[in-house]
Amino acid sequence: MNIEQNRNEDALKLQLSELRSRFEKISLGGGKKAKEKQHEKNKLTARERISYLVDDAAPFIEIGSFAGYEQYEEQGGCPAGGTVAGIGYVSGRQCVIVANDQTVKAGAWFPITGKKNLRMQEIAMENFLPVIYLVDSAGVFLPMQDEIFPDKEHFGRIFRNNAVMSGMGITQIAAVMGACVAGGAYLPIMSDETLMVEGNGSIFLAGPYLVKAAIGEDIDTESLGGATTHTAISGIADYKFATEKECLDQVKKIMGKLGHPLKAGFDRIAAVAPKNAIEDIYRILPEGGGKTYDMRDIIACITDNSEFDEFKADYGKTILCGYARIDGWAVGIVANQRLIVKNKKGEMQMGGVIYNDSADKAARFILNCNQKKIPLVFLQDVTGFMVGSRSEHAGIIKDGAKMVNAVANSVVPKITIIIGNSYGAGNYAMCGKAYDPRFIYAWPTARIAVMGGDQAAKTLLQIQVAGMKARGLTIAPEDEQKLLDDIKGRYEKQTSPYYAASRLWVDEIIDPASTRLVISQGIHAANHNPVVAKMNTGVFQV
């Protein structure tokens, strides 16, 4: 290992340490005191419930742990969006699990909570996965009701999705372990089966205080909407249990009896470990993200036997395309090449930039994978499409549109890993969030923006300085530098993976060493959906 590799490894491990530190703080939810109060009521926390529910030794892929990160600070914060969620295994069945975190504002729904829950339902619908809801929520966070209640992608969409999923034949199980109030009361009742815990679980459209105010009736919580009321009188709930663990045990029994659906038929054979250790990624990826490296070295760390059957290897060299296996699954890989390479005319091309020939090649390869029903994996480290008169005259917009069209109309599952830069239209062409990847993950080294920080800051500075000059004002060089630094600082914060994960532009920030696992589990999830439409075009030379 040389000095540069040591420096790369130290830099990335420092970022991973920061990632773990931030996650540990988030995993405390509303804090130690709130957790203790939960235990005093004989209630588990959201993470404890999931830990008890999922199969031992089976992977649980958390989604949206950084949702709401550094948002809502005036309201005291909303760790993980007030909801712990992910994809795991219960009684051997892969499923989506969504658990309200009662330690965070009594499990109240913030705007990001709704967005996260809708994302989990989207994952369930796209992949035909059963859903388990662990309910313990006070309902909408009233001070922000205008941002969570009335719009198409707000709170009510969740219940609409309950109905749609039921019509699709997707199993939904709701275990009510705490409050389930107002509009939120519809979620368990629109699920297939509803379980309740005595003494803590309750379901009602209006609680005792509101009932008193509205109609003058005095009634306690248990009589109004407790487990006995809903299992013996209203018939709304199907089971009641004395403890949470008994309730979760019944969920396991229900899951264990589900019928096995048809599969999509994505090809899988026995997995083979990469020849190259996945931890080698730490040494390969350059510190700072601006230097060149060979993306083939990254690919060799995540593919079975480190094999990669490259497609059109001598053409369009700033994008690598090829077939491989990841944990036994056949995949097509589309990856940005960061090396400076020569094109077919012997001209030098910058790494990380999409040129005309690269876009052509990628579009063709995506069509091929759709024809063969092979899932696609996008490895992003892209600064955008090539600009300038030569590229414009050669039709870079046309060639870029071909690639974007192929990505948009692709029907096989797409899984995106943002390794480094994800700038401008390159984000779109390489299957960013707007292009419906089944799953999208970011490494701690990811940067997502319309352009790089330096370019953006200089552009914004020029606009501001020009505006000041137009008003007859002058600016000293030192003040101009300070303004540039301020602009760059704000912009850099917005490009960080934490900013993206906070807003669910990515599903999760992951350790690069987990890349094989999340891709494999993503394809396993996608394989549950037997409906793989045919792409509305044949394979042709683009």
Coordinates of C-alpha atoms in Angstrom, one line a residue:
M1 CA 0.0 0.0 0.0
N2 CA 1.5 3.4 -1.0
I3 CA 1.2 6.7 0.7
E4 CA -1.7 7.9 -1.5
Q5 CA -3.7 4.7 -0.8
N6 CA -3.1 5.2 2.9
R7 CA -4.3 8.8 2.7
N8 CA -7.4 7.6 0.8
E9 CA -8.2 5.0 3.4
D10 CA -7.7 7.3 6.3
A11 CA -10.0 9.9 4.7
L12 CA -12.8 7.5 4.0
K13 CA -12.6 5.8 7.3
L14 CA -12.8 9.2 9.0
Q15 CA -16.0 9.9 7.0
L16 CA -17.4 6.5 8.0
S17 CA -16.6 7.3 11.7
E18 CA -18.6 10.5 11.3
L19 CA -21.5 8.6 9.7
R20 CA -21.6 6.1 12.6
S21 CA -21.5 8.9 15.1
R22 CA -24.4 10.7 13.5
F23 CA -26.4 7.5 13.2
E24 CA -25.8 6.6 16.8
K25 CA -27.3 10.0 17.9
I26 CA -30.3 9.5 15.5
S27 CA -30.9 6.0 16.9
L28 CA -31.5 7.5 20.3
G29 CA -34.8 8.9 18.9
G30 CA -36.2 11.3 21.4
G31 CA -33.4 10.7 23.9
K32 CA -32.7 8.5 26.9
K33 CA -35.4 10.0 29.1
A34 CA -38.1 9.4 26.5
K35 CA -36.9 5.8 26.1
E36 CA -37.1 5.3 29.8
K37 CA -40.7 6.6 29.9
Q38 CA -41.5 4.1 27.1
H39 CA -40.1 1.3 29.2
E40 CA -42.0 2.5 32.3
K41 CA -45.3 2.0 30.3
N42 CA -44.2 -1.6 29.5
K43 CA -43.5 -0.5 25.9
L44 CA -40.6 -1.2 23.7
T45 CA -39.0 1.4 21.5
A46 CA -39.5 1.3 17.8
R47 CA -36.0 -0.1 17.2
E48 CA -36.5 -2.7 20.0
R49 CA -39.8 -3.8 18.4
I50 CA -38.1 -4.3 15.0
S51 CA -35.2 -6.1 16.6
Y52 CA -37.6 -8.6 18.3
L53 CA -39.7 -9.0 15.2
V54 CA -37.1 -9.7 12.5
D55 CA -35.3 -13.1 12.0
D56 CA -32.0 -13.6 13.7
A57 CA -29.0 -13.3 11.5
A58 CA -31.1 -12.1 8.5
P59 CA -30.2 -8.7 7.1
F60 CA -32.3 -5.6 7.9
I61 CA -31.7 -2.8 5.5
E62 CA -32.8 0.4 7.2
I63 CA -34.3 3.1 4.9
G64 CA -34.4 6.8 5.7
S65 CA -32.5 6.8 9.0
F66 CA -31.3 10.4 8.1
A67 CA -34.8 11.6 7.1
G68 CA -35.4 15.0 8.7
Y69 CA -31.7 15.3 9.7
E70 CA -31.0 18.9 10.8
Q71 CA -34.5 20.0 9.8
Y72 CA -37.3 21.1 12.2
E73 CA -34.7 22.4 14.7
E74 CA -37.2 25.1 16.0
Q75 CA -39.6 22.2 16.8
G76 CA -36.9 20.2 18.6
G77 CA -35.9 18.1 15.7
C78 CA -37.4 14.9 14.2
P79 CA -34.8 12.1 14.3
A80 CA -35.3 9.6 11.5
G81 CA -38.5 11.4 10.6
G82 CA -40.1 10.0 13.7
T83 CA -40.3 6.6 12.1
V84 CA -37.9 3.6 12.0
A85 CA -38.3 1.7 8.7
G86 CA -36.6 -0.7 6.4
I87 CA -36.6 -4.1 4.6
G88 CA -36.1 -7.2 6.6
Y89 CA -37.2 -10.8 7.1
V90 CA -40.0 -12.1 9.3
S91 CA -40.5 -15.9 9.5
G92 CA -38.3 -16.1 6.4
R93 CA -40.4 -13.7 4.3
Q94 CA -38.8 -10.5 3.0
C95 CA -41.1 -7.5 3.9
V96 CA -41.3 -3.8 4.6
I97 CA -41.5 -2.7 8.2
V98 CA -42.6 0.7 9.4
A99 CA -42.5 1.6 13.1
N100 CA -43.6 4.9 14.6
D101 CA -41.1 6.2 17.1
Q102 CA -43.2 7.4 20.1
T103 CA -40.2 8.9 21.8
V104 CA -40.1 11.6 19.0
K105 CA -42.9 14.0 19.7
A106 CA -45.2 11.2 20.7
G107 CA -44.8 9.7 17.2
A108 CA -46.4 12.7 15.6
W109 CA -46.3 13.1 11.8
F110 CA -44.0 15.8 10.5
P111 CA -43.9 16.6 6.7
I112 CA -40.9 14.3 6.3
T113 CA -42.7 11.5 8.2
G114 CA -45.3 11.4 5.6
K115 CA -42.8 11.5 2.8
K116 CA -40.9 8.6 4.4
N117 CA -44.0 6.5 5.0
L118 CA -45.0 7.1 1.3
R119 CA -41.6 6.0 0.2
M120 CA -41.9 2.7 2.2
Q121 CA -45.3 2.1 0.6
E122 CA -43.8 2.8 -2.8
I123 CA -41.1 0.2 -2.2
A124 CA -43.8 -2.3 -1.1
M125 CA -45.9 -1.7 -4.2
E126 CA -43.0 -1.7 -6.7
N127 CA -41.7 -5.0 -5.3
F128 CA -44.9 -6.8 -4.1
L129 CA -43.5 -7.0 -0.5
P130 CA -45.8 -7.5 2.5
V131 CA -45.9 -4.5 4.9
I132 CA -45.9 -4.6 8.7
Y133 CA -47.0 -1.4 10.5
L134 CA -46.0 -1.0 14.1
V135 CA -48.3 1.8 15.2
D136 CA -47.7 4.2 18.0
S137 CA -48.5 7.7 16.9
A138 CA -50.3 10.8 18.1
G139 CA -51.2 11.7 14.6
V140 CA -50.4 14.9 12.6
F141 CA -48.0 17.4 14.2
L142 CA -50.6 20.2 14.4
P143 CA -48.3 23.2 14.2
M144 CA -47.3 22.0 10.7
Q145 CA -50.6 20.6 9.5
D146 CA -50.7 22.7 6.4
E147 CA -47.5 20.9 5.2
I148 CA -48.7 17.4 5.9
F149 CA -52.5 17.2 5.6
P150 CA -54.2 18.3 2.3
D151 CA -51.9 17.7 -0.7
K152 CA -51.6 14.7 -3.1
E153 CA -48.4 13.5 -1.5
H154 CA -49.4 14.2 2.1
F155 CA -50.9 12.2 4.9
G156 CA -54.1 11.1 3.2
R157 CA -52.1 9.4 0.4
I158 CA -51.0 6.8 2.8
F159 CA -54.6 5.5 3.3
R160 CA -55.2 5.7 -0.5
N161 CA -52.1 3.4 -0.8
N162 CA -53.5 1.1 1.8
A163 CA -56.5 0.5 -0.4
V164 CA -54.4 0.2 -3.6
M165 CA -52.1 -2.3 -2.1
S166 CA -55.0 -4.3 -0.8
G167 CA -56.3 -4.4 -4.4
M168 CA -52.9 -5.5 -5.6
G169 CA -52.9 -8.5 -3.2
I170 CA -50.1 -7.1 -1.0
T171 CA -50.5 -8.2 2.6
Q172 CA -50.6 -5.5 5.2
I173 CA -50.5 -6.2 8.9
A174 CA -50.9 -3.5 11.6
A175 CA -49.9 -4.0 15.2
V176 CA -51.3 -1.2 17.3
M177 CA -49.0 -0.8 20.3
G178 CA -49.8 2.7 21.4
A179 CA -52.0 5.6 20.3
C180 CA -53.6 5.6 16.8
V181 CA -55.6 8.8 16.6
A182 CA -57.8 10.7 14.1
G183 CA -57.0 10.2 10.5
G184 CA -54.2 7.8 11.5
A185 CA -56.9 5.4 12.8
Y186 CA -57.6 4.4 9.2
L187 CA -54.2 2.9 8.6
P188 CA -54.7 -0.3 10.8
I189 CA -58.3 -0.6 9.8
M190 CA -57.4 -0.6 6.1
S191 CA -54.8 -3.2 6.7
D192 CA -55.6 -6.9 6.3
E193 CA -55.3 -7.8 9.9
T194 CA -55.1 -5.6 13.1
L195 CA -53.5 -6.6 16.3
M196 CA -53.7 -4.6 19.6
V197 CA -51.9 -4.6 22.9
E198 CA -54.1 -4.2 26.0
G199 CA -53.6 -1.2 28.1
N200 CA -51.5 0.7 25.6
G201 CA -53.0 0.2 22.2
S202 CA -55.9 2.5 21.3
I203 CA -57.8 3.5 18.1
F204 CA -60.2 6.3 17.8
L205 CA -61.1 9.2 15.5
A206 CA -61.2 11.6 18.5
G207 CA -59.7 11.1 22.0
P208 CA -61.4 11.5 25.3
Y209 CA -60.6 15.3 25.6
L210 CA -62.0 16.0 22.1
V211 CA -65.1 13.9 22.7
K212 CA -65.7 15.9 25.9
A213 CA -65.3 19.1 24.1
A214 CA -67.4 18.1 21.1
I215 CA -70.4 16.3 22.6
G216 CA -69.9 16.6 26.3
E217 CA -69.4 12.8 26.9
D218 CA -67.0 11.7 29.7
I219 CA -65.1 8.5 28.7
D220 CA -61.7 7.0 29.3
T221 CA -59.3 5.9 26.7
E222 CA -59.7 2.1 27.1
S223 CA -63.5 2.3 27.0
L224 CA -63.5 4.6 24.0
G225 CA -61.0 2.7 21.8
G226 CA -58.9 0.2 23.7
A227 CA -58.1 -3.4 22.7
T228 CA -61.1 -4.9 24.4
T229 CA -63.5 -2.4 22.9
H230 CA -62.3 -3.0 19.4
T231 CA -62.0 -6.8 19.6
A232 CA -65.2 -7.5 21.5
I233 CA -67.6 -4.6 20.7
S234 CA -66.7 -2.7 17.5
G235 CA -65.1 -5.7 15.8
I236 CA -62.5 -3.4 14.3
A237 CA -59.4 -5.3 15.6
D238 CA -58.8 -9.0 15.2
Y239 CA -56.5 -9.9 18.1
K240 CA -55.6 -8.6 21.5
F241 CA -52.5 -9.4 23.6
A242 CA -51.3 -8.7 27.1
T243 CA -47.8 -7.8 26.0
E244 CA -46.0 -6.4 23.0
K245 CA -43.9 -9.5 22.5
E246 CA -47.0 -11.7 22.4
C247 CA -48.4 -9.4 19.8
L248 CA -45.2 -9.5 17.7
D249 CA -45.1 -13.3 18.1
Q250 CA -48.6 -13.4 16.4
V251 CA -47.3 -11.2 13.6
K252 CA -44.5 -13.8 13.0
K253 CA -47.1 -16.6 12.9
I254 CA -49.2 -14.7 10.3
M255 CA -46.1 -14.0 8.2
G256 CA -45.0 -17.6 8.3
K257 CA -48.3 -18.8 6.7
L258 CA -48.3 -16.4 3.7
G259 CA -48.5 -18.1 0.3
H260 CA -45.4 -17.8 -1.9
P261 CA -46.0 -15.5 -4.9
L262 CA -44.7 -15.9 -8.4
K263 CA -41.3 -14.5 -9.1
A264 CA -40.0 -12.1 -11.8
G265 CA -37.4 -14.7 -12.8
F266 CA -34.2 -12.6 -12.5
D267 CA -31.3 -15.0 -12.9
R268 CA -29.3 -16.1 -9.8
I269 CA -26.7 -18.8 -9.2
A270 CA -24.5 -19.6 -6.2
A271 CA -22.7 -16.5 -5.0
V272 CA -18.9 -16.2 -5.2
A273 CA -17.0 -13.7 -3.2
P274 CA -15.0 -11.1 -5.1
K275 CA -11.3 -11.8 -5.6
N276 CA -10.6 -8.3 -4.4
A277 CA -11.6 -7.5 -0.9
I278 CA -14.5 -5.0 -0.7
E279 CA -12.6 -3.0 1.8
D280 CA -10.1 -2.2 -0.9
I281 CA -12.6 0.4 -2.0
Y282 CA -11.3 2.5 0.9
R283 CA -7.9 2.7 -0.7
I284 CA -9.0 3.1 -4.3
L285 CA -11.4 6.1 -3.9
P286 CA -9.4 9.3 -3.9
E287 CA -9.5 11.7 -1.1
G288 CA -11.6 14.8 -1.9
G289 CA -13.4 13.4 -4.9
G290 CA -11.7 15.4 -7.6
K291 CA -8.9 13.0 -8.7
T292 CA -9.0 10.3 -11.3
Y293 CA -9.3 6.5 -10.6
D294 CA -10.2 3.4 -12.5
M295 CA -13.9 2.5 -11.9
R296 CA -13.0 -1.0 -12.9
D297 CA -11.1 -1.3 -9.6
I298 CA -14.3 -0.4 -7.7
I299 CA -16.4 -2.9 -9.8
A300 CA -13.9 -5.6 -9.0
C301 CA -14.5 -5.2 -5.3
I302 CA -18.3 -5.8 -5.6
T303 CA -18.8 -8.4 -8.3
D304 CA -18.6 -12.1 -8.0
N305 CA -15.1 -13.4 -8.6
S306 CA -14.3 -9.8 -9.5
E307 CA -15.5 -10.5 -13.0
F308 CA -16.9 -7.9 -15.4
D309 CA -17.8 -8.7 -19.0
E310 CA -17.3 -5.3 -20.6
F311 CA -19.6 -4.1 -23.4
K312 CA -18.1 -2.0 -26.2
A313 CA -14.9 -1.6 -24.2
D314 CA -13.1 0.4 -26.8
Y315 CA -16.0 2.8 -27.5
G316 CA -17.5 5.6 -25.3
K317 CA -14.8 5.1 -22.7
T318 CA -16.1 7.6 -20.1
I319 CA -18.9 5.2 -19.3
L320 CA -18.3 1.6 -18.5
C321 CA -21.0 -0.9 -19.4
G322 CA -21.0 -4.6 -18.8
Y323 CA -22.5 -7.8 -17.4
A324 CA -21.5 -9.2 -14.0
R325 CA -23.0 -11.1 -11.0
I326 CA -23.4 -9.6 -7.5
D327 CA -24.1 -12.2 -4.8
G328 CA -25.1 -14.6 -7.5
W329 CA -27.6 -12.2 -9.2
A330 CA -27.0 -11.4 -12.9
V331 CA -26.7 -7.6 -13.3
G332 CA -25.9 -5.0 -16.0
I333 CA -23.6 -2.3 -14.7
V334 CA -23.5 1.3 -16.0
A335 CA -20.7 3.2 -14.3
N336 CA -18.9 6.5 -14.9
Q337 CA -15.2 6.1 -15.6
R338 CA -13.1 8.7 -13.9
L339 CA -9.9 8.1 -15.8
I340 CA -8.8 10.5 -18.6
V341 CA -9.1 8.4 -21.7
K342 CA -8.7 8.6 -25.5
N343 CA -11.7 8.3 -27.8
K344 CA -11.7 6.5 -31.1
K345 CA -10.1 9.6 -32.8
G346 CA -7.3 9.6 -30.3
E347 CA -8.7 12.7 -28.5
M348 CA -8.4 13.0 -24.7
Q349 CA -11.6 12.8 -22.8
M350 CA -12.1 13.9 -19.2
G351 CA -13.1 11.3 -16.7
G352 CA -16.6 11.6 -15.1
V353 CA -17.9 13.5 -18.1
I354 CA -20.5 12.0 -20.5
Y355 CA -19.6 12.4 -24.1
N356 CA -21.7 11.7 -27.3
D357 CA -20.2 8.2 -27.7
S358 CA -20.6 7.3 -24.0
A359 CA -24.3 8.3 -24.1
D360 CA -24.8 6.2 -27.3
K361 CA -23.2 3.2 -25.7
A362 CA -25.0 3.4 -22.4
A363 CA -28.4 3.8 -24.2
R364 CA -27.7 0.7 -26.3
F365 CA -26.6 -1.3 -23.3
I366 CA -29.7 -0.3 -21.2
L367 CA -31.9 -1.5 -24.1
N368 CA -30.0 -4.8 -24.2
C369 CA -30.5 -5.4 -20.4
N370 CA -34.2 -4.8 -20.8
Q371 CA -34.4 -7.2 -23.7
K372 CA -32.6 -9.9 -21.6
K373 CA -34.5 -9.1 -18.3
I374 CA -31.3 -8.2 -16.4
P375 CA -31.5 -5.7 -13.5
L376 CA -29.4 -2.6 -13.9
V377 CA -26.9 -1.2 -11.4
F378 CA -25.8 2.4 -11.8
L379 CA -22.5 3.6 -10.2
Q380 CA -22.5 7.3 -10.2
D381 CA -19.5 9.6 -10.2
V382 CA -20.5 12.1 -12.9
T383 CA -19.8 15.8 -13.4
G384 CA -22.3 16.1 -16.2
F385 CA -22.4 16.1 -20.0
M386 CA -19.6 17.6 -22.1
V387 CA -20.2 21.2 -23.0
G388 CA -18.6 23.5 -25.7
S389 CA -19.1 24.1 -29.4
R390 CA -17.6 20.8 -30.5
S391 CA -20.0 18.8 -28.4
E392 CA -23.0 21.0 -29.2
H393 CA -22.3 20.7 -32.9
A394 CA -21.9 17.0 -32.6
G395 CA -25.4 16.8 -31.0
I396 CA -24.6 16.1 -27.3
I397 CA -28.2 17.1 -26.4
K398 CA -29.6 14.6 -28.9
D399 CA -27.3 11.8 -27.7
G400 CA -27.9 12.7 -24.0
A401 CA -31.7 12.6 -24.7
K402 CA -31.3 9.0 -26.1
M403 CA -29.6 7.9 -22.8
V404 CA -32.2 9.7 -20.6
N405 CA -35.0 8.2 -22.7
A406 CA -33.5 4.7 -22.3
V407 CA -33.2 5.2 -18.5
A408 CA -36.7 6.6 -18.2
N409 CA -38.4 3.8 -20.2
S410 CA -36.4 1.0 -18.7
V411 CA -38.7 -1.6 -17.0
V412 CA -36.1 -3.8 -15.3
P413 CA -35.3 -2.9 -11.7
K414 CA -32.7 -0.1 -11.4
I415 CA -30.5 0.3 -8.3
T416 CA -28.4 3.4 -8.1
I417 CA -25.2 3.9 -5.9
I418 CA -23.9 7.4 -5.7
I419 CA -20.2 7.0 -5.2
G420 CA -18.9 10.5 -5.7
N421 CA -20.2 13.4 -7.8
S422 CA -23.8 13.5 -9.1
Y423 CA -24.0 16.8 -11.0
G424 CA -26.4 18.3 -13.4
A425 CA -28.0 16.2 -16.1
G426 CA -25.5 13.5 -15.3
N427 CA -27.6 12.8 -12.2
Y428 CA -30.6 12.2 -14.5
A429 CA -28.9 10.1 -17.1
M430 CA -27.3 7.9 -14.5
C431 CA -30.7 7.2 -12.9
G432 CA -31.0 9.7 -10.1
K433 CA -34.0 9.9 -7.9
A434 CA -36.3 11.4 -10.6
Y435 CA -35.9 8.3 -12.7
D436 CA -37.5 5.8 -10.3
P437 CA -34.6 3.6 -9.2
R438 CA -36.0 0.8 -7.1
F439 CA -33.4 1.8 -4.5
I440 CA -30.9 4.6 -4.4
Y441 CA -28.0 4.7 -1.9
A442 CA -25.1 7.1 -1.3
W443 CA -21.6 6.6 0.0
P444 CA -20.4 9.2 2.5
T445 CA -18.3 10.6 -0.4
A446 CA -21.4 11.5 -2.5
R447 CA -22.1 15.0 -3.7
I448 CA -25.4 15.9 -5.4
A449 CA -26.0 19.2 -7.0
V450 CA -26.7 21.0 -10.3
M451 CA -23.0 21.6 -10.6
G452 CA -19.8 21.5 -8.5
G453 CA -19.3 23.8 -5.6
D454 CA -16.5 25.9 -7.1
Q455 CA -18.3 26.5 -10.3
A456 CA -21.6 27.2 -8.7
A457 CA -20.0 29.6 -6.2
K458 CA -18.1 31.5 -8.8
T459 CA -21.2 31.7 -11.0
L460 CA -23.4 33.0 -8.2
L461 CA -20.6 35.5 -7.2
Q462 CA -20.4 36.9 -10.7
I463 CA -24.2 37.5 -10.7
Q464 CA -24.1 39.2 -7.3
V465 CA -21.1 41.4 -8.1
A466 CA -22.7 42.3 -11.5
G467 CA -25.9 43.3 -9.6
M468 CA -23.9 45.5 -7.2
K469 CA -22.0 47.2 -10.0
A470 CA -25.3 47.9 -11.8
R471 CA -26.4 49.8 -8.7
G472 CA -23.2 51.8 -8.7
L473 CA -21.6 49.9 -5.8
T474 CA -18.1 48.6 -5.6
I475 CA -16.7 45.7 -3.7
A476 CA -13.1 45.3 -2.3
P477 CA -11.2 42.1 -3.3
E478 CA -11.1 40.9 0.3
D479 CA -14.9 41.4 0.6
E480 CA -15.4 39.6 -2.7
Q481 CA -13.4 36.6 -1.4
K482 CA -15.4 36.6 1.8
L483 CA -18.6 36.6 -0.2
L484 CA -17.3 33.8 -2.4
D485 CA -16.4 31.7 0.7
D486 CA -19.9 32.3 2.2
I487 CA -21.6 31.3 -1.0
K488 CA -19.4 28.2 -1.3
G489 CA -20.0 27.2 2.3
R490 CA -23.8 27.3 1.9
Y491 CA -23.6 25.5 -1.4
E492 CA -21.3 22.8 -0.1
K493 CA -23.7 22.0 2.8
Q494 CA -26.5 21.5 0.3
T495 CA -24.4 19.1 -1.8
S496 CA -23.6 16.8 1.1
P497 CA -25.1 13.3 1.3
Y498 CA -26.6 14.2 4.7
Y499 CA -28.6 17.0 3.1
A500 CA -29.8 14.6 0.4
A501 CA -30.7 11.8 2.9
S502 CA -32.5 14.3 5.1
R503 CA -34.9 15.0 2.2
L504 CA -35.0 11.4 1.0
W505 CA -33.3 12.2 -2.3
V506 CA -31.4 8.9 -1.4
D507 CA -32.8 6.0 0.6
E508 CA -29.8 5.7 2.9
I509 CA -26.1 6.6 3.3
I510 CA -24.1 3.4 3.4
D511 CA -20.7 2.1 4.1
P512 CA -19.1 1.2 0.7
A513 CA -18.5 -2.3 2.2
S514 CA -22.3 -2.8 2.3
T515 CA -22.7 -2.2 -1.4
R516 CA -22.9 -5.9 -2.4
L517 CA -25.5 -6.5 0.4
V518 CA -27.9 -3.6 -0.5
I519 CA -27.7 -4.5 -4.2
S520 CA -28.4 -8.1 -3.6
Q521 CA -31.3 -7.5 -1.2
G522 CA -32.7 -4.9 -3.6
I523 CA -32.8 -7.4 -6.5
H524 CA -34.2 -10.1 -4.1
A525 CA -37.0 -7.6 -3.3
A526 CA -37.6 -6.8 -6.9
N527 CA -37.8 -10.5 -7.8
H528 CA -41.1 -10.7 -5.8
N529 CA -42.9 -8.7 -8.4
P530 CA -43.8 -11.1 -11.3
V531 CA -45.0 -8.3 -13.5
V532 CA -42.0 -7.1 -15.6
A533 CA -43.4 -5.1 -18.5
K534 CA -41.9 -5.2 -22.0
M535 CA -39.9 -2.1 -22.9
N536 CA -41.7 -0.2 -25.7
T537 CA -38.8 -0.5 -28.1
G538 CA -36.6 -3.1 -29.6
V539 CA -32.8 -3.2 -29.5
F540 CA -31.3 -1.0 -32.2
Q541 CA -28.1 0.9 -32.9
V542 CA -28.7 4.3 -31.4

